[in-house]
Coordinates of C-alpha atoms and ligand atoms in Angstrom, one line a residue:
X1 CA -12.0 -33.5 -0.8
X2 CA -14.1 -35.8 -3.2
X3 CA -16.4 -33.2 -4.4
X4 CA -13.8 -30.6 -5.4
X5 CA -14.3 -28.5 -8.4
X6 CA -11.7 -28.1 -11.0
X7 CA -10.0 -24.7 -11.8
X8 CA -6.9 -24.8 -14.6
X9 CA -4.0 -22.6 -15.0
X10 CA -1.6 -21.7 -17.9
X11 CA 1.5 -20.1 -17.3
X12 CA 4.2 -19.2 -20.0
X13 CA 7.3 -17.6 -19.4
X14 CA 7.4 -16.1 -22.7
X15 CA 4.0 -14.6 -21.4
X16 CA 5.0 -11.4 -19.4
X17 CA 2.6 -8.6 -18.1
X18 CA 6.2 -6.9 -16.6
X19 CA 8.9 -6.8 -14.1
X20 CA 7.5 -5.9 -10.8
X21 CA 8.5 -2.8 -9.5
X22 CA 9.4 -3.9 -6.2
X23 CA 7.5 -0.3 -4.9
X24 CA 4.5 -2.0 -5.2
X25 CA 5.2 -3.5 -1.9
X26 CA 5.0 -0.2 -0.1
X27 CA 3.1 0.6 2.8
X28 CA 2.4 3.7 4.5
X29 CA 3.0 5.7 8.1
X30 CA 0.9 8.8 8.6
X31 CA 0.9 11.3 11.8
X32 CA -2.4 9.4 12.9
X33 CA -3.2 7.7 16.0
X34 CA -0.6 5.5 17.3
X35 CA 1.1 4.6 14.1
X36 CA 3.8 7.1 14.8
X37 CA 3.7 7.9 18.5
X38 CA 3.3 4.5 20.1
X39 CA 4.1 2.6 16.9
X40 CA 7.6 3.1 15.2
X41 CA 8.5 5.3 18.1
X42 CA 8.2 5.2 21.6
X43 CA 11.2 6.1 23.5
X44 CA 11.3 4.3 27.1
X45 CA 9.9 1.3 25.6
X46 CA 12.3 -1.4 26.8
X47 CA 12.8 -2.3 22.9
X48 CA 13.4 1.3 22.0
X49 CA 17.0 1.9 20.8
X50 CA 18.8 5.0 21.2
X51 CA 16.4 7.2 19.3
X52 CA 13.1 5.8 20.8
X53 CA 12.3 3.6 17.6
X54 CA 10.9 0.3 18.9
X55 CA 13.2 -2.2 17.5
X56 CA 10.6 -5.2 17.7
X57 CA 8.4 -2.9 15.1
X58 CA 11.6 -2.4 13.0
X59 CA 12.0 -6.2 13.0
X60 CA 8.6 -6.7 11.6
X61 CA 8.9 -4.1 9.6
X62 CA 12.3 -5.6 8.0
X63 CA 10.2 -8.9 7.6
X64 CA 7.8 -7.8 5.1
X65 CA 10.5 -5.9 3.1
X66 CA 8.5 -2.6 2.9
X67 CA 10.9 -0.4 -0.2
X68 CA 9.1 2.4 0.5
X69 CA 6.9 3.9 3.2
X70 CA 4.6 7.1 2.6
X71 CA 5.2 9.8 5.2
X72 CA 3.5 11.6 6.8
X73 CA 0.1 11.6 5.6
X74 CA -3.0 11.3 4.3
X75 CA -5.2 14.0 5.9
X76 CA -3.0 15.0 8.4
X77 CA -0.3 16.3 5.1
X78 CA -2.8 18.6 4.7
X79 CA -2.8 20.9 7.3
X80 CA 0.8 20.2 8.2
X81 CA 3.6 22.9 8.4
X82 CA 6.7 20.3 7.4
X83 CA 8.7 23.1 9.5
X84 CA 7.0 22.4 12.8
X85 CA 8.9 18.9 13.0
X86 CA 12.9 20.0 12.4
X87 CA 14.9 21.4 14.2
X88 CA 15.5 21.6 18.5
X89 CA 12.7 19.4 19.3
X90 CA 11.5 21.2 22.6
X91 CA 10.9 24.3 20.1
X92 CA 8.5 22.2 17.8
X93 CA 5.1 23.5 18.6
X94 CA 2.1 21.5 20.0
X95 CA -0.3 21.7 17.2
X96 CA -3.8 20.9 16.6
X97 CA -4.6 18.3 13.6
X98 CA -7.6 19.0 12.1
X99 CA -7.8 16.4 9.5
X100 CA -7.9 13.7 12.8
X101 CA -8.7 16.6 15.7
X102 CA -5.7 15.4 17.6
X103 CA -3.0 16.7 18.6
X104 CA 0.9 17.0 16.4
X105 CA 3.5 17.1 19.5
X106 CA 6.0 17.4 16.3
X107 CA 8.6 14.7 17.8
X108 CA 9.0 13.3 14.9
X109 CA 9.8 14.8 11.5
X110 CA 11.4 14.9 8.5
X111 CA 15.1 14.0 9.8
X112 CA 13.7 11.8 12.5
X113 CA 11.8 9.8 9.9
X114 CA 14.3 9.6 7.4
X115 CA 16.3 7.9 10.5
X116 CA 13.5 5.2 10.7
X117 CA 13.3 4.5 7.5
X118 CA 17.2 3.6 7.1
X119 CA 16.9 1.9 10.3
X120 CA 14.0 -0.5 8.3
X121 CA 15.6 -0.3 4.7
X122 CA 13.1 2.0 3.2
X123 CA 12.9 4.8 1.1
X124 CA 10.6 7.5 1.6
X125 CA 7.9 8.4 -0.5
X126 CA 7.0 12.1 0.7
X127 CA 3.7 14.1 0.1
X128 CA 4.2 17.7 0.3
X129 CA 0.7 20.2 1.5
X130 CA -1.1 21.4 -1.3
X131 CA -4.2 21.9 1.0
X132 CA -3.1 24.7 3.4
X133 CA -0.2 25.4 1.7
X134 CA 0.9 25.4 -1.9
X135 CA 4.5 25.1 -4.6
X136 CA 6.7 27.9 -2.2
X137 CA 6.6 25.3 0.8
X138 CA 6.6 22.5 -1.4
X139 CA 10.2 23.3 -3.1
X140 CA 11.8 24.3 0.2
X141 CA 10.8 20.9 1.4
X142 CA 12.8 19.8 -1.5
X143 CA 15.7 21.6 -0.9
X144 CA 15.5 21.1 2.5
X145 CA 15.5 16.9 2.1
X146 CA 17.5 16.5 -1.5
X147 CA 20.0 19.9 -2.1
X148 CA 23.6 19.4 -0.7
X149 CA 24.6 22.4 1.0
X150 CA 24.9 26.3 0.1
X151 CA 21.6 27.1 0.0
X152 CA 19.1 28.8 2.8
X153 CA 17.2 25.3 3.0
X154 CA 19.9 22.5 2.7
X155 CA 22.1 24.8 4.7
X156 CA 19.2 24.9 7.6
X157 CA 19.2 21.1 7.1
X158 CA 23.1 20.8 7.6
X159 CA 22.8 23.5 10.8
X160 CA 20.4 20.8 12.0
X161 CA 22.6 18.4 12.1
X162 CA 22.3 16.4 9.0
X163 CA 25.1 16.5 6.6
X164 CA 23.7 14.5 3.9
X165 CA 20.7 15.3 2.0
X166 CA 18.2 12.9 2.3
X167 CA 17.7 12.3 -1.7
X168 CA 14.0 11.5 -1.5
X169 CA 13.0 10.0 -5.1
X170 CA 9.4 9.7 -5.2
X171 CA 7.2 12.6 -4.2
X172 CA 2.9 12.8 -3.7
X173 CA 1.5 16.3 -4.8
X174 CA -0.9 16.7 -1.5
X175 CA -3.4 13.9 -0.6
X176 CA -6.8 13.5 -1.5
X177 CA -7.5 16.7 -3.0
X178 CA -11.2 15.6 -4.3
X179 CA -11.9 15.0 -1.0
X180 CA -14.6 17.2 0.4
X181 CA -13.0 16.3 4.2
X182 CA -10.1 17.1 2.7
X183 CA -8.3 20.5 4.9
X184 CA -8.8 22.8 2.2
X185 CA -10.2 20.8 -0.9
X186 CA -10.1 21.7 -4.2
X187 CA -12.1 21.1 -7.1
X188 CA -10.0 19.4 -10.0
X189 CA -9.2 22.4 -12.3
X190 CA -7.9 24.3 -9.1
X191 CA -6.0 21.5 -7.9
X192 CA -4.5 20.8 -11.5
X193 CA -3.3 24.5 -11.4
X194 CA -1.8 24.2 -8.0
X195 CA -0.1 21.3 -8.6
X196 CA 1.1 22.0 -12.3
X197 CA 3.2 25.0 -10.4
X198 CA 4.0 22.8 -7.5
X199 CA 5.4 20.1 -9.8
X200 CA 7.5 22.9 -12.1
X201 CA 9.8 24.2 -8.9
X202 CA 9.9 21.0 -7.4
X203 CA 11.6 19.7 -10.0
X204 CA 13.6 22.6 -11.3
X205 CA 15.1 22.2 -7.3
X206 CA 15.7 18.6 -7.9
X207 CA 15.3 17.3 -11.9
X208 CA 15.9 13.6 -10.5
X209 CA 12.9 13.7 -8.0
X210 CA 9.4 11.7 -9.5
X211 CA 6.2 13.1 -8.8
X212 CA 2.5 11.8 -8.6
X213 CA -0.1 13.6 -9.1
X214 CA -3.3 12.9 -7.1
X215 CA -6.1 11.0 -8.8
X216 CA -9.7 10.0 -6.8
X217 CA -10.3 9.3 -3.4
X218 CA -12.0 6.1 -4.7
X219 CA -13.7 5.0 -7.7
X220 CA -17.3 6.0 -6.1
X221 CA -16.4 9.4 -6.0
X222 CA -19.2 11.6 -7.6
X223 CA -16.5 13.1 -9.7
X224 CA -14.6 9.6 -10.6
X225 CA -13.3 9.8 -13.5
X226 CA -13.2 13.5 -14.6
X227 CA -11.1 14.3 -12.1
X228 CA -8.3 12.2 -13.6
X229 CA -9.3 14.1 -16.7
X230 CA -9.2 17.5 -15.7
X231 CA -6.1 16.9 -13.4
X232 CA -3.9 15.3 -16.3
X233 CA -4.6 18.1 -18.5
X234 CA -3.2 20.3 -16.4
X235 CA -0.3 18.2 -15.1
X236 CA 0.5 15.6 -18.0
X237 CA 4.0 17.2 -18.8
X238 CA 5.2 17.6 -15.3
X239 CA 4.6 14.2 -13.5
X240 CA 4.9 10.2 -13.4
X241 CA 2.4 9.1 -11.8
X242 CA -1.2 9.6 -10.6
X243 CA -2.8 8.0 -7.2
X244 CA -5.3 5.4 -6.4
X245 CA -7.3 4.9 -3.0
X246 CA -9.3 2.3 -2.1
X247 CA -10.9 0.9 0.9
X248 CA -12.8 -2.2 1.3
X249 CA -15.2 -3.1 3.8
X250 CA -17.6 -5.7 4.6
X251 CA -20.2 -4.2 6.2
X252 CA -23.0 -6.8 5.3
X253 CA -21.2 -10.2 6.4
X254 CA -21.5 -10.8 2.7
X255 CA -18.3 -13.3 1.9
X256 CA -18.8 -13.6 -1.7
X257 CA -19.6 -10.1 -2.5
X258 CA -16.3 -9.1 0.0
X259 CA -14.0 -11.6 -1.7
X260 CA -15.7 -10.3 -5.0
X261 CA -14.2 -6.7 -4.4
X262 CA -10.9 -7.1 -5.8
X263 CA -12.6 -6.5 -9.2
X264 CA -13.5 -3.1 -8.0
X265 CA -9.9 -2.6 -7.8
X266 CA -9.4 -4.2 -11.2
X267 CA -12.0 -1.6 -12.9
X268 CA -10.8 1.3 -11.2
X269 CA -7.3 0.7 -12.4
X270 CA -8.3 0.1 -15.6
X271 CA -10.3 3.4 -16.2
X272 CA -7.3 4.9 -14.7
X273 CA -5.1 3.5 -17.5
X274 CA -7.4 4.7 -19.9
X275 CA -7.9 8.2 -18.4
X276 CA -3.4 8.5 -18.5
X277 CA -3.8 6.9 -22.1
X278 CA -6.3 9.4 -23.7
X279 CA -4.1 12.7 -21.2
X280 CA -1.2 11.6 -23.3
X281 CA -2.7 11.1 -26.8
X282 CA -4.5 14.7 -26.0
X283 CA -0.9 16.1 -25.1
X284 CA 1.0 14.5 -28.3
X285 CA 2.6 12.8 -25.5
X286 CA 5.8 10.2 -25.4
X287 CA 5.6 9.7 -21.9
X288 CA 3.0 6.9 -20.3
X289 CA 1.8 8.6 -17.0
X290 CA 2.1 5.4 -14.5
X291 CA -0.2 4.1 -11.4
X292 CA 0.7 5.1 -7.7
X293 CA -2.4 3.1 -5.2
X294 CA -0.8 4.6 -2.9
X295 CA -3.3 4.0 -0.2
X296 CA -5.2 0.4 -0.1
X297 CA -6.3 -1.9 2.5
X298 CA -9.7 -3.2 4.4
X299 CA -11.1 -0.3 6.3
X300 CA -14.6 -0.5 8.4
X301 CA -13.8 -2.8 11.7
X302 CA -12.8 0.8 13.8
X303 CA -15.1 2.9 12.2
X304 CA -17.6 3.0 15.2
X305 CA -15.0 2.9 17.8
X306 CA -13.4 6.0 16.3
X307 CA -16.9 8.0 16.9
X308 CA -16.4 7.6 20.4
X309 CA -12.8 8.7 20.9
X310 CA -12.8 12.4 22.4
X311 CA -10.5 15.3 20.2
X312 CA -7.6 16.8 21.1
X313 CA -5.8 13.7 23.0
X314 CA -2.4 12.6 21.6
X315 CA -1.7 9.3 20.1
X316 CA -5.3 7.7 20.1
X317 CA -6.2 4.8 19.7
X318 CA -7.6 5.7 16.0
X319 CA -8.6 3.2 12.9
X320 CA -6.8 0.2 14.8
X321 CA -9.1 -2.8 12.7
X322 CA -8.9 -5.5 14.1
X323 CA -8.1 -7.8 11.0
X324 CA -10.1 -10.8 10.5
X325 CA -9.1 -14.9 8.9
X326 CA -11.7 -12.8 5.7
X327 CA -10.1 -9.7 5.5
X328 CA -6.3 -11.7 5.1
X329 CA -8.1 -13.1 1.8
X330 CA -9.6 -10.0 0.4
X331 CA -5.6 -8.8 0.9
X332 CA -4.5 -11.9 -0.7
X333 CA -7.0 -11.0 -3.9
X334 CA -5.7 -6.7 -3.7
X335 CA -2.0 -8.3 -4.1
X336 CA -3.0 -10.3 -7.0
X337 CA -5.0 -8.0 -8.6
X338 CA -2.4 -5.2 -8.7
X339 CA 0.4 -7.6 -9.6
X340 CA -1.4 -9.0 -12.2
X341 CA -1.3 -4.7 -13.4
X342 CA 2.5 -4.2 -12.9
X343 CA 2.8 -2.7 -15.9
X344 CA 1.2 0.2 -15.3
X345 CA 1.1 -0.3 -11.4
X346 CA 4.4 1.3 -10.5
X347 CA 4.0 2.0 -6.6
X348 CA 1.3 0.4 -3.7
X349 CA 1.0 1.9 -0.1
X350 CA -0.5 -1.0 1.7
X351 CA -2.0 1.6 4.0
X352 CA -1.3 1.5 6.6
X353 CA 1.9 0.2 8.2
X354 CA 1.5 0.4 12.2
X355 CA -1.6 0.1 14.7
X356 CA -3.7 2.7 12.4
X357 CA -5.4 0.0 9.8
X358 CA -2.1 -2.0 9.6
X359 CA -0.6 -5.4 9.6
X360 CA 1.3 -4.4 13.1
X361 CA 0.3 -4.1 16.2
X362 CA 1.9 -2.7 19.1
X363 CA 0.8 -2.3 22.6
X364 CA 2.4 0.5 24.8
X365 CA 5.0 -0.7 27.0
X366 CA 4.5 -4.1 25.5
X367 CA 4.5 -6.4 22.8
X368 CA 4.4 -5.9 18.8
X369 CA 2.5 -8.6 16.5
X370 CA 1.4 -9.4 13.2
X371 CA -2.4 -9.7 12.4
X372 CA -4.1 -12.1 10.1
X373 CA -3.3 -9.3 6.6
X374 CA 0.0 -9.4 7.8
X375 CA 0.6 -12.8 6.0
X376 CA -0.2 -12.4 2.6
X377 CA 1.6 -8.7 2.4
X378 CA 4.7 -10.8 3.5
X379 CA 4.3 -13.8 1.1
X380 CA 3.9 -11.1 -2.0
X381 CA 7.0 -9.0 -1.0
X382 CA 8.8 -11.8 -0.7
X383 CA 8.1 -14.4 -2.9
X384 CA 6.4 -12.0 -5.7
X385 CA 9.6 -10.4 -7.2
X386 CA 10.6 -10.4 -10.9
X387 CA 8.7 -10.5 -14.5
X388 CA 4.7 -11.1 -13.4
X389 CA 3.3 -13.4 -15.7
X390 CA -0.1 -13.3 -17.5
X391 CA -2.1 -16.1 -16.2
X392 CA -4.5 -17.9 -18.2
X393 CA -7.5 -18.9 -15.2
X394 CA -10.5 -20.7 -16.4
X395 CA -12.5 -21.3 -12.9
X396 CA -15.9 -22.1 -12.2
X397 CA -17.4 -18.6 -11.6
X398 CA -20.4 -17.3 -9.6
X399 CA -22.6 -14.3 -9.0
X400 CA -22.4 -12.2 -5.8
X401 CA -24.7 -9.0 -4.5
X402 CA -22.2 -6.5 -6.9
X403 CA -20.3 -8.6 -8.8
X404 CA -21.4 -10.9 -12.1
X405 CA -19.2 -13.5 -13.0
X406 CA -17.0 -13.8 -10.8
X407 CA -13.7 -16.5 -10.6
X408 CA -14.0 -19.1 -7.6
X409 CA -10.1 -19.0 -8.3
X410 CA -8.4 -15.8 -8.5
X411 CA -4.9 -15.9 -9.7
X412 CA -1.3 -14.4 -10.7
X413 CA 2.5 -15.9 -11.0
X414 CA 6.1 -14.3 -10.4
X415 CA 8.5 -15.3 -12.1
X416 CA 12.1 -14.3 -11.1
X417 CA 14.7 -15.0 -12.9
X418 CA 18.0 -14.5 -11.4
X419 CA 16.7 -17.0 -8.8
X420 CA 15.3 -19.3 -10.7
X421 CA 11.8 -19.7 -9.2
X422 CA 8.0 -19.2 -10.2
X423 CA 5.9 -18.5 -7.4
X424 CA 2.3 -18.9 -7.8
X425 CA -0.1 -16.8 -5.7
X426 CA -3.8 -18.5 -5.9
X427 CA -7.1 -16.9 -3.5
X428 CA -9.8 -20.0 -3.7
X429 CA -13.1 -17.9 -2.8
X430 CA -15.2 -20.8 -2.5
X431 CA -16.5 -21.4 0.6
X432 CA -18.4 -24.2 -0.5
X433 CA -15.2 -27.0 -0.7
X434 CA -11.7 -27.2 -2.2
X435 CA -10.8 -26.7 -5.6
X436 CA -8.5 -28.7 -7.6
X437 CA -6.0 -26.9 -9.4
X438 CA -4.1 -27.9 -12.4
X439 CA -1.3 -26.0 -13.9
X440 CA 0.2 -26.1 -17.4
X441 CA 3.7 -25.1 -17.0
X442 CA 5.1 -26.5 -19.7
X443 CA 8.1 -24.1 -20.0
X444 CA 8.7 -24.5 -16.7
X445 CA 9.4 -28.3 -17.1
X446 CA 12.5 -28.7 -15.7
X447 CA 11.3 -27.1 -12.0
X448 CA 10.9 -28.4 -9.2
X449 CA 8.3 -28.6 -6.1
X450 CA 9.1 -26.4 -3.3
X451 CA 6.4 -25.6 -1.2
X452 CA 2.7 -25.1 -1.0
X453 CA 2.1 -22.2 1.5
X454 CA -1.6 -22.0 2.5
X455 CA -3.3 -19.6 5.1
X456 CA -6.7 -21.3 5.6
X457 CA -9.1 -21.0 8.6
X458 CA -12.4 -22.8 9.8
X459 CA -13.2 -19.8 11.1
X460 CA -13.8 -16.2 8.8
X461 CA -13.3 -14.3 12.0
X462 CA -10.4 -15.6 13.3
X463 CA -8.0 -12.5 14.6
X464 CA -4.6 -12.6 16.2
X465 CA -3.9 -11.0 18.9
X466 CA -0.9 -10.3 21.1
X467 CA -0.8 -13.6 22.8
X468 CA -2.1 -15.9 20.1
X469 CA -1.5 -16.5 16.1
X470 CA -4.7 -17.9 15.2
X471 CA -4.3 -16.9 11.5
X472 CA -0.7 -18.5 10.5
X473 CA 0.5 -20.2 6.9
X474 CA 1.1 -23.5 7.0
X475 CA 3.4 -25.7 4.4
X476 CA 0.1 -28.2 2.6
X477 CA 1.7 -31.5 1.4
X478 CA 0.6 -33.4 -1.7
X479 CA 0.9 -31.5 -4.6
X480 CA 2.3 -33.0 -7.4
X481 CA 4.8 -31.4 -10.3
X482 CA 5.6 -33.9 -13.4
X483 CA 7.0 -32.6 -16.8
X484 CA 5.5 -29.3 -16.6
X485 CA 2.3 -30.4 -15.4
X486 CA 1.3 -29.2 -11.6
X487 CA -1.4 -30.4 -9.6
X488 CA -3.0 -29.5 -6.6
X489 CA -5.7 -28.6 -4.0
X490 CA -6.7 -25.0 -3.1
X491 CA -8.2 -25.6 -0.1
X492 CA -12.3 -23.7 0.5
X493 CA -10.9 -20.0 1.3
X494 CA -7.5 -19.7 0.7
X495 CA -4.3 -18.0 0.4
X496 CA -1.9 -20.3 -1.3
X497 CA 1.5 -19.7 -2.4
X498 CA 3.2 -22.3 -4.7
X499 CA 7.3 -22.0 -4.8
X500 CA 9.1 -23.6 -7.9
X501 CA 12.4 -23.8 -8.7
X502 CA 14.7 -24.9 -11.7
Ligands
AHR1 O1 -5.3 6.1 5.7 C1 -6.3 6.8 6.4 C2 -6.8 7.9 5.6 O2 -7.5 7.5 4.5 C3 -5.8 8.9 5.0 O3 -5.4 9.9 5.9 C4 -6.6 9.5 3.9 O4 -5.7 9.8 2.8 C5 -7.6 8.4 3.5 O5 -8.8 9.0 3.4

C-alpha cells in the first residue's frame, strides 16, 4: 500500500523476558451450558467413542495443544459437592446450580473428566469449593485424585474403578471469591483465612501439588487491589500462584478503544506483580508468588440472549458468543500481552474451551467448528514456545476513548531454541492502512524466511459458522529477510505470525 506507515522492531536473542511456561496456553471447561453436556461429551453422537466424548471436539481440542484445562468451574465450583459426580452414575443426584440456575445431571465428574483430558493430552488444573464448602472437602478431593491406595478416599477412588491416582499438579483455591454473585462470597480477610487452612491440608495430603490462591474478579472491582493485599497476607507461605480474570467487550462498536484493551490486561498484571512483590518483602519472603489468568477471553455477544433462557433446563444454550473477524484481534493482542509477561505469567485459561464463550463450537447431533478466536489461540500454542523475547516496538501511536498512547503495532517474539525458529507474533490495529514493518534481527542473521501467517478481514464482523470459515489465516508473500534485517507489511487489522528458522 503506498501510504503505509512505518513501525520498527528490535529483537535480540540475548534479550529474554523468559521461557514460556507452556500452561499459558490453557483453556478452561466448566459445568456451564453446553460446554460439558453437548460439548466434550455427548454419548450417541455419531463421533462419540466409547465413553460418549465427541471425538471431532477431541480433534480440535488436540489442535490447539491445550496443556491444561480448568475443571469444573467458575461459579458452578462453588456450590458443587465434587462427590455428587463419582461413583455409579445412575446414583449421582440431579442437582440444582445456582451459580447458572440449571440443572448438574452429575454424568460427568472427576474420573470421567480425568478420562477426557488424557483422551486430549491435558492436565487438569482443579478448583476445589471454598464457597459452600471449605479445607475438610478440599483435602479429600486431594486424596481422592492424587493418594495411591490405603486410605478411606484413594481407596473409594480404587473401589470406583480407578487404580491410579490421578496426580493433579495445579490446584485453584475456589473461584471468584470477591465476587458478590459469587455462591457464598467472602470478603478478603475471610477468604484469606479459609484458604490459608485449605492450602495447609491440601498440601500436607499431597506436598507435590501447586496451589493458586484467588486474586480479583477483574481489575474494576471496587476492591482491586486490596484484595490481593489482604489475601497474600494471609496465604503468602502456603501457595504459588494468585488468579487473574478478565473479560473484554465491545459494547460501543468502538474499534480503537476495543483493540486498545489489551493494555487493561497489561496494568492489571502489573499491579498484580507489584501486590506479590510487596506480600513477599512483607513476609521476609524467598519465594516469588507467580500469575495464574486463569480465566480470559471476549465476553458480551450472549449476554442479552442469556436473559431470555428459562432456569432449571439442562445443557442450555448459555454464553455461546458468537466470535467476530474484531474479537480474533483483541485475542491476538491478550496472547501477546501475556507472553510478553511470561515471567511472572505462569498459567492462562483461555476461558472457555467449548460452546460456552469458546473457540469451539458444536451443534447437537452435528458438526464441531472453530470460530474466528480460534486462530490466534492456535497460532500462539503452537508457534509461541520457548524463551519470549523483549521486543523493542517504536510504532506510530494514537489516542482512543480509554486509552492514551496507544501502539498502532502491538508486538512480541518466541524464540525456541531446540528448534531453531523465532516466531514473531505482530496485531496491526490500524484500521486506517497497512503498516510497514522492519525488524532488526541482527542475531538472528543466519535465519531464514518461513512464512508470514496473516488473519485479515474486510469485514470486523465476519463470524464462522458451521458451514463456512469466513475468518481463516492465510500464508502473505513478499516479505523480505537479508543479513538480519526483515521487512514486511502488516496488513490494516491484523494477526500476523512470522516463522524463522536457522
Ligand atoms: O467463564 C464464565 C464465568 O465467568 C465463570 O464461571 C466465572 O468464574 C466468571 O465470572
Amino acid at each position: 500500500m503506498a501510504n503505509a506507515r512505518t513501525a520498527t522492531l528490535a529483537i535480540d536473542r540475548a534479550f529474554k523476558i523468559a521461557e514460556v511456561d507452556p500452561r499459558i496456553f490453557g483453556s478452561f471447561i466448566e459445568h456451564l451450558g453446553r460446554a460439558v453436556y453437548e460439548g466434550i461429551y455427548e454419548p450417541g453422537h455419531p463421533k462419540a467413542d466409547k465413553n460418549g466424548f465427541r471425538t471431532d471436539v477431541a480433534a480440535l481440542v488436540k489442535e490447539l495443544g491445550v496443556p491444561i484445562v480448568r475443571y469444573p468451574g467458575g461459579n458452578f465450583v462453588s456450590g458443587y459437592n465434587w462427590e455428587d459426580g463419582v461413583g455409579p452414575v445412575d446414583k449421582r443426584p440431579r442437582r440444582l446450580d445456582l451459580a447458572w440456575s440449571t440443572i448438574e445431571p452429575n454424568l460427568i465428574g472427576v474420573n470421567e473428566f480425568a478420562d477426557w483430558a488424557r483422551l486430549v493430552g491435558a492436565e487438569i488444573n482443579m478448583t476445589v469449593n471454598l464457597g459452600t464448602r471449605g479445607p475438610d472437602e478440599a483435602r479429600a478431593l486431594v486424596e481422592y485424585c492424587n493418594h495411591s491406595a490405603g486410605s478411606q478416599w484413594s481407596d473409594l477412588r480404587v473401589s470406583h474403578g480407578v487404580r491410579e491416582p490421578h496426580r493433579v499438579r495445579t490446584w485453584c483455591l475456589g473461584n471468584e471469591m470477591d465476587g458478590p454473585w459469587q455462591i457464598s462470597h467472602k470478603t478478603a480477610d475471610e477468604y484469606g483465612r479459609v484458604a490459608c487452612e485449605a492450602a495447609k491440608v491440601m498440601k500436607w495430603v499431597d506436598p507435590g501439588i501447586e496451589l493458586v490462591a484467588c486474586g480479583s474478579s477483574h481489575s474494576h472491582m471496587p476492591t482491586f487491589p486490596m484484595w490481593e493485599s489482604t489475601v497474600l497476607d494471609h496465604v503468602y507461605d502456603h501457595v504459588d500462584y494468585i488468579s487473574l480474570h478478565s473479560y473484554f467487550t465491545n459494547y460501543e462498536n468502538d474499534i480503537d478503544n476495543f483493540l486498545a484493551k489489551s493494555l487493561d490486561m497489561d496494568a492489571y498484571i502489573r499491579t498484580v506483580v507489584a501486590a506479590c512483590d510487596v506480600a513477599q518483602a512483607k513476609h521476609r519472603g524467598k519465594k516469588k508468588i507467580n500469575l495464574s489468568f486463569d480465566e480470559w477471553n471476549v465476553w458480551f455477544h450472549s449476554r442479552e440472549d442469556d436473559k431470555k433462557i428459562a432456569p432449571w433446563s439442562e445443557a442450555p444454550h448459555l454464553l455461546e458468543d458468537i466470535y467476530t473477524f474484531e474479537d480474533a484481534l483483541l485475542v491476538g493482542c491478550l496472547l501477546i500481552t501475556l507472553l510478553n509477561h511470561s515471567d511472572r505469567v505462569k498459567i492462562a485459561c483461555l476461558a472457555q474451551l467449548v460452546n460456552v464463550i469458546a473457540p469451539i463450537m458444536t451443534e447437537k447431533g452435528g458438526a464441531a467448528w472453530r470460530q474466528s478466536i480460534y486462530y490466534p489461540f492456535l497460532h500462539a500454542s503452537r508457534y509461541g514456545r520457548g524463551t519470549a523475547l523483549q521486543v523493542v516496538v517504536s510504532s506510530p501511536r494514537y489516542d482512543s476513548k480509554d486509552f492514551t498512547d496507544v501502539p498502532y503495532v502491538e508486538a512480541t517474539a518466541v524464540h525456541n531454541e531446540p528448534s531453531n525458529e523465532l516466531t514473531i507474533f505482530a496485531v496491526n490495529r490500524d484500521k486506517e492502512g497497512d503498516m510497514d514493518l522492519e525488524a532488526d534481527l541482527r542475531s538472528f542473521a543466519n535465519y531464514r524466511f518461513v512464512e508470514h501467517l496473516v488473519l485479515e478481514n474486510p469485514d470486523l464482523k465476519a463470524v464462522n459458522t458451521k458451514n463456512k470459515e469466513t475468518v481463516a489465516p492465510h500464508p502473505l508473500a513478499g516479505d523480505k529477510l537479508d543479513g538480519g534485517r526483515l521487512r514486511t507489511r502488516l496488513p490494516k487489522l491484523s494477526w500476523n505470525v512470522i516463522r524463522l528458522k536457522g
